[in-house]
Coordinates of C-alpha atoms in Angstrom, one line a residue:
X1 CA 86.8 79.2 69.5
X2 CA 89.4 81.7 69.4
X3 CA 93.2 80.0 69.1
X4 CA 95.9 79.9 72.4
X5 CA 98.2 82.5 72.5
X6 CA 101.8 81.8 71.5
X7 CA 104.1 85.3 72.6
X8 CA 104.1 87.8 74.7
X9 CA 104.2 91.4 73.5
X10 CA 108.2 91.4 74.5
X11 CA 108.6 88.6 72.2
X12 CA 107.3 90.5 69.2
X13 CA 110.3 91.6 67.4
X14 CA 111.6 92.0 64.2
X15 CA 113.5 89.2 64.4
X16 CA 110.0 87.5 63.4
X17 CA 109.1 89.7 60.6
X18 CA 107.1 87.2 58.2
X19 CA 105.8 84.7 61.1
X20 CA 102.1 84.2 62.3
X21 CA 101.4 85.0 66.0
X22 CA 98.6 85.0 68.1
X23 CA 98.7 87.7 70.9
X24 CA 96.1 88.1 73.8
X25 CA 95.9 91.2 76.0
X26 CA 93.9 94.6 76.9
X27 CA 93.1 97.1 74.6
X28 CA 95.4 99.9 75.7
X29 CA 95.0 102.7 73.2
X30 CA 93.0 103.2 70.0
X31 CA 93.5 105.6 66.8
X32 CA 91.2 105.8 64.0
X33 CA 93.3 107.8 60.9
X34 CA 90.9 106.9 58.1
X35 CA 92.0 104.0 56.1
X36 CA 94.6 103.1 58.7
X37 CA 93.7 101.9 62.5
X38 CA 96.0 101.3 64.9
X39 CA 95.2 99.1 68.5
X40 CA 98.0 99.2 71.1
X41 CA 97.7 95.7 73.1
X42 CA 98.6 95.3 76.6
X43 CA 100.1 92.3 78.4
X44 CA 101.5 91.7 81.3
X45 CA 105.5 92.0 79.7
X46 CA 104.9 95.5 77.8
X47 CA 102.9 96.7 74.5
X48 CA 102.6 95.7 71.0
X49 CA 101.1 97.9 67.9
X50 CA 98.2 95.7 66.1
X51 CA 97.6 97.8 62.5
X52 CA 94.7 97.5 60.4
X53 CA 95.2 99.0 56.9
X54 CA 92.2 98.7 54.1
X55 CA 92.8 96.7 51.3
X56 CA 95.5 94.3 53.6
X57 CA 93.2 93.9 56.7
X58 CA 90.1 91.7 56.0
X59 CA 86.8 93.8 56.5
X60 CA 85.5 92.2 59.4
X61 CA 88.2 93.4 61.7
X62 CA 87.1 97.0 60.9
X63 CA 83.7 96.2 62.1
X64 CA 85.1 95.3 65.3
X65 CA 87.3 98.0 65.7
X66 CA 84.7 100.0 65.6
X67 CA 82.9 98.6 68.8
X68 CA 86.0 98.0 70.6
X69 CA 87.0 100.1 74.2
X70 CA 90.0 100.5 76.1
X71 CA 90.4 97.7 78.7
X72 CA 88.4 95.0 76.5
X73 CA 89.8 91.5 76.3
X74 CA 91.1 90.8 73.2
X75 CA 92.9 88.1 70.8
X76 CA 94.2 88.7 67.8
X77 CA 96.3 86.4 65.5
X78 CA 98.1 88.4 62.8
X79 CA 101.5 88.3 60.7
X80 CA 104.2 90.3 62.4
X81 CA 106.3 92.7 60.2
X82 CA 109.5 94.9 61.2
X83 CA 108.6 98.4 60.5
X84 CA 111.0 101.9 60.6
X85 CA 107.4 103.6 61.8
X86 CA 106.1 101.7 64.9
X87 CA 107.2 102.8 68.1
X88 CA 109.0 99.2 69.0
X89 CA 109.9 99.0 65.2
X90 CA 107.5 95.9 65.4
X91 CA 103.5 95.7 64.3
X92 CA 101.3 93.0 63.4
X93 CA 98.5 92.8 60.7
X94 CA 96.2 91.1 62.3
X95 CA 94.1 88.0 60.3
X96 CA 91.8 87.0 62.7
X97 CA 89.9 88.8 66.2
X98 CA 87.9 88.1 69.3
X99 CA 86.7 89.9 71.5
X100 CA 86.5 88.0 75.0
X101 CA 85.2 90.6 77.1
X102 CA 83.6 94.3 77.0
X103 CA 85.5 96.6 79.4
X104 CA 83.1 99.3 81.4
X105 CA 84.9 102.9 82.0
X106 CA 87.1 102.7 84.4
X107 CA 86.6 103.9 87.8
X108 CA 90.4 105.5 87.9
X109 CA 92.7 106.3 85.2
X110 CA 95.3 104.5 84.5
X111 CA 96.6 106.0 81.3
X112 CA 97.8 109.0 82.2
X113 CA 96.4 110.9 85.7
X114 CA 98.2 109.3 88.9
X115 CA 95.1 109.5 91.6
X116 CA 96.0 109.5 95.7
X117 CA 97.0 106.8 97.1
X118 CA 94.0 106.0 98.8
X119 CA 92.2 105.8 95.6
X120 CA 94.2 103.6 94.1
X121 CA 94.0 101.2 96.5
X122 CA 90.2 101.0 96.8
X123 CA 90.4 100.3 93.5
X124 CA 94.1 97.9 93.4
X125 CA 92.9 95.5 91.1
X126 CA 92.6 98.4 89.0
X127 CA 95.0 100.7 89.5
X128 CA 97.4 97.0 89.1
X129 CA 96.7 97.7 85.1
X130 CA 99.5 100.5 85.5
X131 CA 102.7 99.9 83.6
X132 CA 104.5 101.3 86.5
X133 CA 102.8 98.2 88.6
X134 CA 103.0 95.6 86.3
X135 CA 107.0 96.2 86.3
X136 CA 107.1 96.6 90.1
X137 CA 105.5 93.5 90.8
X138 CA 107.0 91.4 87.7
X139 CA 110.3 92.3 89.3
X140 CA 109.5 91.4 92.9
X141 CA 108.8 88.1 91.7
X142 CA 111.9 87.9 90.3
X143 CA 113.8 88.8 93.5
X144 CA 111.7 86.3 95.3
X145 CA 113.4 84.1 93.0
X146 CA 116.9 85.6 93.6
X147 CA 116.4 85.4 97.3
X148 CA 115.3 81.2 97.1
X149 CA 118.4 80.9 94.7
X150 CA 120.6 82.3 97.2
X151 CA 119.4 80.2 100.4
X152 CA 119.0 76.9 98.5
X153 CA 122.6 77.0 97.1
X154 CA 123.9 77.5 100.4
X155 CA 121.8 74.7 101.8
X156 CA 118.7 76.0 103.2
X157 CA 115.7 73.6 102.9
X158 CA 112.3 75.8 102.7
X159 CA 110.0 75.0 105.2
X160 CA 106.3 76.3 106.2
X161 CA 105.4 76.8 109.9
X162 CA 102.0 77.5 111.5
X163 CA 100.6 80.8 111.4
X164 CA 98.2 80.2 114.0
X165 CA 99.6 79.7 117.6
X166 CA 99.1 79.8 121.3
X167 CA 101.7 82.7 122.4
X168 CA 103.4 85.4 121.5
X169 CA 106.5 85.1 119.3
X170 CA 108.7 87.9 121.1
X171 CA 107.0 88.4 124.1
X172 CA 104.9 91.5 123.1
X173 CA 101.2 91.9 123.2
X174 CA 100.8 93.2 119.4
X175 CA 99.1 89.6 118.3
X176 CA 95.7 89.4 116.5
X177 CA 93.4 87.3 118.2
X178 CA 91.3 84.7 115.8
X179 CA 88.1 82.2 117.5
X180 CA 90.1 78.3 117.2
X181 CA 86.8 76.5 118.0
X182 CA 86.5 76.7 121.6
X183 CA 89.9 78.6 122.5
X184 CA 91.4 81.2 121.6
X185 CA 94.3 81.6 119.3
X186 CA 96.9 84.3 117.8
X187 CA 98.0 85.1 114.4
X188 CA 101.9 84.4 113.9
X189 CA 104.4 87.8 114.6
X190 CA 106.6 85.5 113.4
X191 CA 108.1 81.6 112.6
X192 CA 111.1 82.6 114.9
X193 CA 111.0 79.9 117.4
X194 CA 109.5 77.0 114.9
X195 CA 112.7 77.9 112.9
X196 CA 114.9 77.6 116.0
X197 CA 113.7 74.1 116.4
X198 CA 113.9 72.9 113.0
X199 CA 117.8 73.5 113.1
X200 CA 118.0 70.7 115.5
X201 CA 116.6 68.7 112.8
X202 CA 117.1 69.9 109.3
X203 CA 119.9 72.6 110.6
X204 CA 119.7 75.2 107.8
X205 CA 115.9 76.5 107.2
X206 CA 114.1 79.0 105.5
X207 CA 110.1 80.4 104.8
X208 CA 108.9 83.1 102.8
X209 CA 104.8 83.9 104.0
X210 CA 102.9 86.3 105.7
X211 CA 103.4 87.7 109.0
X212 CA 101.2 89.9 111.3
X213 CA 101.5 92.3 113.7
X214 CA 99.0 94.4 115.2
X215 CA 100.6 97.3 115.7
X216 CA 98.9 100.4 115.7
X217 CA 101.4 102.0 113.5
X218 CA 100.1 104.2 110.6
X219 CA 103.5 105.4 108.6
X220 CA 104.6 104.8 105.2
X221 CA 107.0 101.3 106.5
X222 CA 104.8 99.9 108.0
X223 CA 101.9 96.7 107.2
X224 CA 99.6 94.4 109.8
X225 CA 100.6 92.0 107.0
X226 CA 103.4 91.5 105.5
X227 CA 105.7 88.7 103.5
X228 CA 108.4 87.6 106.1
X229 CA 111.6 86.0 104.4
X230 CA 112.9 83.6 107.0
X231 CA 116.1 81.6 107.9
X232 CA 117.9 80.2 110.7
X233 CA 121.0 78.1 110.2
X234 CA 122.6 75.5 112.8
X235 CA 126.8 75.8 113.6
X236 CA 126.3 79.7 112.2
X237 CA 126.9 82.9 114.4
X238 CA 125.5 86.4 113.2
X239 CA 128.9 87.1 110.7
X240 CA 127.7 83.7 109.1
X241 CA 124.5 85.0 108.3
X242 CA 125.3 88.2 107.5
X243 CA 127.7 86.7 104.6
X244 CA 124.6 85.5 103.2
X245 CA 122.8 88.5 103.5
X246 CA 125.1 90.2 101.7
X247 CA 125.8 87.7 98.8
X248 CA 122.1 87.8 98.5
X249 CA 121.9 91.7 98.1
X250 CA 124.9 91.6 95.5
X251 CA 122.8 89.4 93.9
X252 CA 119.5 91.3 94.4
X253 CA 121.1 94.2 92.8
X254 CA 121.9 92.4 89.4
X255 CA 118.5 91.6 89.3
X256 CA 117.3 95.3 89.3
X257 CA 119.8 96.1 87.2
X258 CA 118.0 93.5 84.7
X259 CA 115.1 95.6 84.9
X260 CA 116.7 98.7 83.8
X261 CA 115.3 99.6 80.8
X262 CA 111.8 98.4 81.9
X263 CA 112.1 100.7 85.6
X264 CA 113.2 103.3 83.8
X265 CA 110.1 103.2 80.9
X266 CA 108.4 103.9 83.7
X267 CA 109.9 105.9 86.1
X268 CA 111.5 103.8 88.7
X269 CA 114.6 104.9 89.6
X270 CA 116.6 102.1 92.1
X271 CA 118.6 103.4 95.0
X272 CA 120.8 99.8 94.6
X273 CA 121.8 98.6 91.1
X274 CA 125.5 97.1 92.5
X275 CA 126.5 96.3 95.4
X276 CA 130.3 95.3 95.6
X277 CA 130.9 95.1 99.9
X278 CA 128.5 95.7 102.9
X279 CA 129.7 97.8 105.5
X280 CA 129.5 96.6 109.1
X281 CA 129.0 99.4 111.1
X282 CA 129.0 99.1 115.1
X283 CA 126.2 100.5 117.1
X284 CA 128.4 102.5 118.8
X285 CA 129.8 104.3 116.3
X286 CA 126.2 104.8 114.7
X287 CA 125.6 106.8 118.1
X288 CA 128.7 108.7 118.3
X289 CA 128.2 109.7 114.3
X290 CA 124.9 110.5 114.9
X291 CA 125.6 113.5 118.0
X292 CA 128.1 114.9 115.8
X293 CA 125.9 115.0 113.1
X294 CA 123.4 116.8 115.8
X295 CA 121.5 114.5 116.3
X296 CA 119.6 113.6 120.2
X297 CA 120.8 109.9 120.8
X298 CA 121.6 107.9 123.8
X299 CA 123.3 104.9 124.0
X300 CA 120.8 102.6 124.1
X301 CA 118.0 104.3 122.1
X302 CA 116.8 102.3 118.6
X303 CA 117.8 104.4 115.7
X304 CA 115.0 106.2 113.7
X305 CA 114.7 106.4 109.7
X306 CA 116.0 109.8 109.5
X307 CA 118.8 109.0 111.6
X308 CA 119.8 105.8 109.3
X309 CA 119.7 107.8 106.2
X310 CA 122.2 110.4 107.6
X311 CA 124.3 107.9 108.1
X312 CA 124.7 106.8 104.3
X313 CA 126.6 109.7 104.5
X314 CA 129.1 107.8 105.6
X315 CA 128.3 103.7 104.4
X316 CA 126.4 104.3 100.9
X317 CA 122.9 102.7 101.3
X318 CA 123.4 99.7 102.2
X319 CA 125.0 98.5 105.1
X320 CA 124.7 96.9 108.4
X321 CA 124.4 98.0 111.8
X322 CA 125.7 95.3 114.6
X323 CA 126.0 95.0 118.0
X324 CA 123.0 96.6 119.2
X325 CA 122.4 96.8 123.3
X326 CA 120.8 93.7 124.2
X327 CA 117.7 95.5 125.4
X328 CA 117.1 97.0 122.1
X329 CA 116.6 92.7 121.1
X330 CA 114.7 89.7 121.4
X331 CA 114.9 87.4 124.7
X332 CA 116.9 85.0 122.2
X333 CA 119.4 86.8 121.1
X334 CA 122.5 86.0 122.3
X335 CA 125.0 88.9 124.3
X336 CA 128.7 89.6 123.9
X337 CA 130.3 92.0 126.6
X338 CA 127.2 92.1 128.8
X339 CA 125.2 94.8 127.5
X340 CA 125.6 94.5 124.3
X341 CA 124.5 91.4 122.0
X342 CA 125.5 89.6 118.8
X343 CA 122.8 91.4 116.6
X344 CA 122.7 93.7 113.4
X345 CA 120.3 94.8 111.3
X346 CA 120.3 95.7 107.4
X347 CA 119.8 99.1 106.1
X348 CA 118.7 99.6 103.0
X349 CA 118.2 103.2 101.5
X350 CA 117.7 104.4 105.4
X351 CA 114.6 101.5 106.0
X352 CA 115.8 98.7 108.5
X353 CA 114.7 95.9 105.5
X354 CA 116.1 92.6 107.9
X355 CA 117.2 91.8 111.6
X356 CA 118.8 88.8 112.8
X357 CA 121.2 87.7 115.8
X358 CA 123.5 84.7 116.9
X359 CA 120.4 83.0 118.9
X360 CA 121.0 81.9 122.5
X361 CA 121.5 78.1 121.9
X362 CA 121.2 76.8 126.1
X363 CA 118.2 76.6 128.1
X364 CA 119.3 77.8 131.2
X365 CA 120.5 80.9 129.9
X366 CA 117.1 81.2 127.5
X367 CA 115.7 81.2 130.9
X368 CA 117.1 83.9 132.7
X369 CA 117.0 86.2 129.7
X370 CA 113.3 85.8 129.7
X371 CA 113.3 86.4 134.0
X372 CA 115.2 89.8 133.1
X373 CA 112.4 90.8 130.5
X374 CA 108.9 89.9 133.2
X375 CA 108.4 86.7 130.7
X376 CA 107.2 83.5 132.6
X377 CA 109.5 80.8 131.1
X378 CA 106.6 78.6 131.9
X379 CA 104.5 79.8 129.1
X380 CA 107.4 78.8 126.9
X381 CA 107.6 75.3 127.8
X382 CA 106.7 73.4 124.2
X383 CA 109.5 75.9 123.0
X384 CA 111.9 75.3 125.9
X385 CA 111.6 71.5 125.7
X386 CA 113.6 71.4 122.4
X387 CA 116.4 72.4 124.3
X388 CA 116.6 70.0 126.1
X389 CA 117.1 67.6 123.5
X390 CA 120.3 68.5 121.7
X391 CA 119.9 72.3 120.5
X392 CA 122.8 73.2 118.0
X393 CA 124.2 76.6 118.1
X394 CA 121.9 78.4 115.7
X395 CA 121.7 82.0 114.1
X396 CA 119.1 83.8 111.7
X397 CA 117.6 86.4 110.1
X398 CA 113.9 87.5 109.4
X399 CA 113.1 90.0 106.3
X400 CA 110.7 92.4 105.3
X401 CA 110.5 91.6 101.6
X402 CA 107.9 94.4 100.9
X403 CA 109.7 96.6 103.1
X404 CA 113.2 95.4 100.6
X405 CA 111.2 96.0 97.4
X406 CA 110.1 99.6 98.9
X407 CA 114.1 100.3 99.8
X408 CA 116.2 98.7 97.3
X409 CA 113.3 100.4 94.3
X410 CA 113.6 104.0 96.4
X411 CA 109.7 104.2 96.3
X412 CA 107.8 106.6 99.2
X413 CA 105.8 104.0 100.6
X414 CA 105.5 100.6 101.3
X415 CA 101.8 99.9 99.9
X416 CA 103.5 100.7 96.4
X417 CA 105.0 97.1 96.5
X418 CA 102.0 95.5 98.3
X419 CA 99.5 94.0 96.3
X420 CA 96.8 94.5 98.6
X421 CA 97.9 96.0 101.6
X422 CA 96.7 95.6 105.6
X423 CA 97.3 98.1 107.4
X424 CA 95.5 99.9 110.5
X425 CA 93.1 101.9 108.5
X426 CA 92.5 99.0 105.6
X427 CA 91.1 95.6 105.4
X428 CA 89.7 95.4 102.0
X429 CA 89.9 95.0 99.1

């Protein structure tokens, strides 16, 4: 029975030159120089050099050396020693090995060669062995975490709505259909009005789980399935949230900026690494920037990706655009000076990552924003019953997190920071 493994590869330092380990991982890289034999292992945290050396190494080990490939499982317990020669300055001489599993070639490499896109993700659980992956997704974990800190330590409980549902979110047709025994039902767009309610209840909410929408999109920001990051606070307007927003990306920043050394072994390069203030930039000056700039925009138009990166120009990249024309938003977003509303969206790296809005908070006025958009307020009626029942004034936000990942990291494409992307074209694997 081979023994549990006590570090990761990061832990291996000199620091524990003289101590036993045991270390468990892929075989990453193999070379054979005659009495000396050196195994690269892989984990999930980085590399570590394993040496075999005749005379030191007990024979057995050379045996299995022998029959070992790149991508077998391996264990190894072994005594660490500092060392002037080894790439980390670290190696361990290993005692004991198994062998847990035999690794077939692999379909794509992963070494070295960096295949289209498409062929990488036929093969994602693959093409996830890549360093470059294994540090994009270790760090989006950690700005999960980042994000949770932020909203529970200004009082958000985190909640988890249906994703199955009756009617539309937002009023649009884009909803995936699914058989609900003898009716039919729709995949969730989003949990915006189950979070409206709960702030009538537990007043400052938040979810972080999948969304769909089934758009026919096919670009490189857009997913049929995504991870929504969700809030909606109660006694907040749209400058409440967007306080939070921004102490969150401060914050999401000094977490990339953690990551440094390991983004830059593998060549990520972050567009946001500090953040000190977040512009708030008025819609109307967007537009009136934007035609000097040359640009063809009309008051009223939503802004495209090319046109938000030419305005980091002027704002860095990140910043926020507010007051958008009311028909640009949702039915519950709530107006200021008639046409326009109490909106804004968060631009990150020229990619719209999070939009949000002071919410319309009375029922009659819910109403006769949905009259003006063709919506039948009577398909609304679970939703517009809570209103009637003591509705706070509420405001939110809802986030693309692998849209933030794909912005804040300054990578080409969103699949790069999806695991296993849905899209149009892709269902599987």
């Amino acid at each position: 029975m081979y023994p549990k493994k006590t570090h990761w590869t990061v832990d291996i330092t000199p620091a524990l030159h003289g101590s036993e380990v045991v270390v468990a991982g892929w075989v990453w890289e193999l070379r054979d120089i005659g009495k000396i034999k050196f195994i690269v292992l892989r984990d999930r945290e980085g590399f570590v050099q394993i040496t075999l050396k005749a005379g030191k190494t007990p024979e057995n080990l050379f045996k299995i050396f022998a029959e070992l490939g790149r991508e077998d499982v391996i264990v190894v317990r072994g005594v660490v020693e500092a060392s002037k020669i080894a790439k980390s300055g670290v190696e361990i001489f290993p005692r004991e090995m198994w062998v847990l599993n035999k690794a077939k070639p692999l379909p794509i490499d992963v070494w070295s060669e960096t295949p289209d896109l498409a062929t990488r993700l036929r093969w994602r659980s693959v093409d996830l062995k890549r360093p470059r992956n294994l540090a994009i997704f270790s760090l989006a974990s950690a700005m999960l975490r980042t994000i949770r800190d932020v909203l529970y330590g200004e009082g958000f409980v985190e909640v988890f709505t249906p994703k199955i549902i009756v009617t539309s979110t937002e009023g649009g047709a884009e909803l995936f259909p699914v058989l609900y025994f003898e009716r039919v039902a729709y995949l969730s767009q989003s949990p915006q009005l189950y979070k409206e309610q709960l702030t009538a209840s537990l007043e400052r909410v938040f979810e972080i789980g999948p969304a769909y929408r089934a758009e026919k999109h096919n670009t490189d920001y857009h997913l049929n399935e995504f991870i929504s990051v969700d809030a909606e606070a109660a006694f907040m307007d749209y400058t409440d949230i967007m306080n939070i927003l921004e102490k969150m990306t401060k914050n999401l920043a000094k977490t990339i900026a953690s990551f440094a050394t390991k983004l830059d072994e593998v060549g990520v390069k972050p567009v946001v690494t500090e953040v000190r203030s977040v512009p708030r930039v008025d819609y109307d000056e967007a537009v009136d920037r934007l035609r000097r700039l040359g640009f063809a925009v009309n008051w009223g138009d939503d802004l495209t990706v090319e046109m938000q990166k030419a305005l980091m120009k002027f704002y860095g990249p990140v910043y926020f655009l507010v007051n958008f024309p009311a028909s640009l938003r949702p039915f519950y977003t709530k107006r200021r000076d008639g046409e326009k509303s109490e909106s804004y969206d968060l631009i990150i790296n020229g990619i719209e990552v999070a939009s949000g809005a002071t919410r319309i908070h009375r029922r009659d006025e819910l109403e006769e924003e949905m009259r003006k958009r063709g919506l039948d307020p009577r398909l609304f009626e679970a939703h517009l019953s809570v209103f009637d029942y003591g509705m706070p004034p509420h405001a939110g936000f809802g986030l693309g997190f692998n849209r933030l990942v794909t912005a804040m990291l300054g990578l080409d494409n969103v699949r790069h920071a999806t695991l296993y992307p849905r899209d149009r074209y892709r269902v599987e694997p």
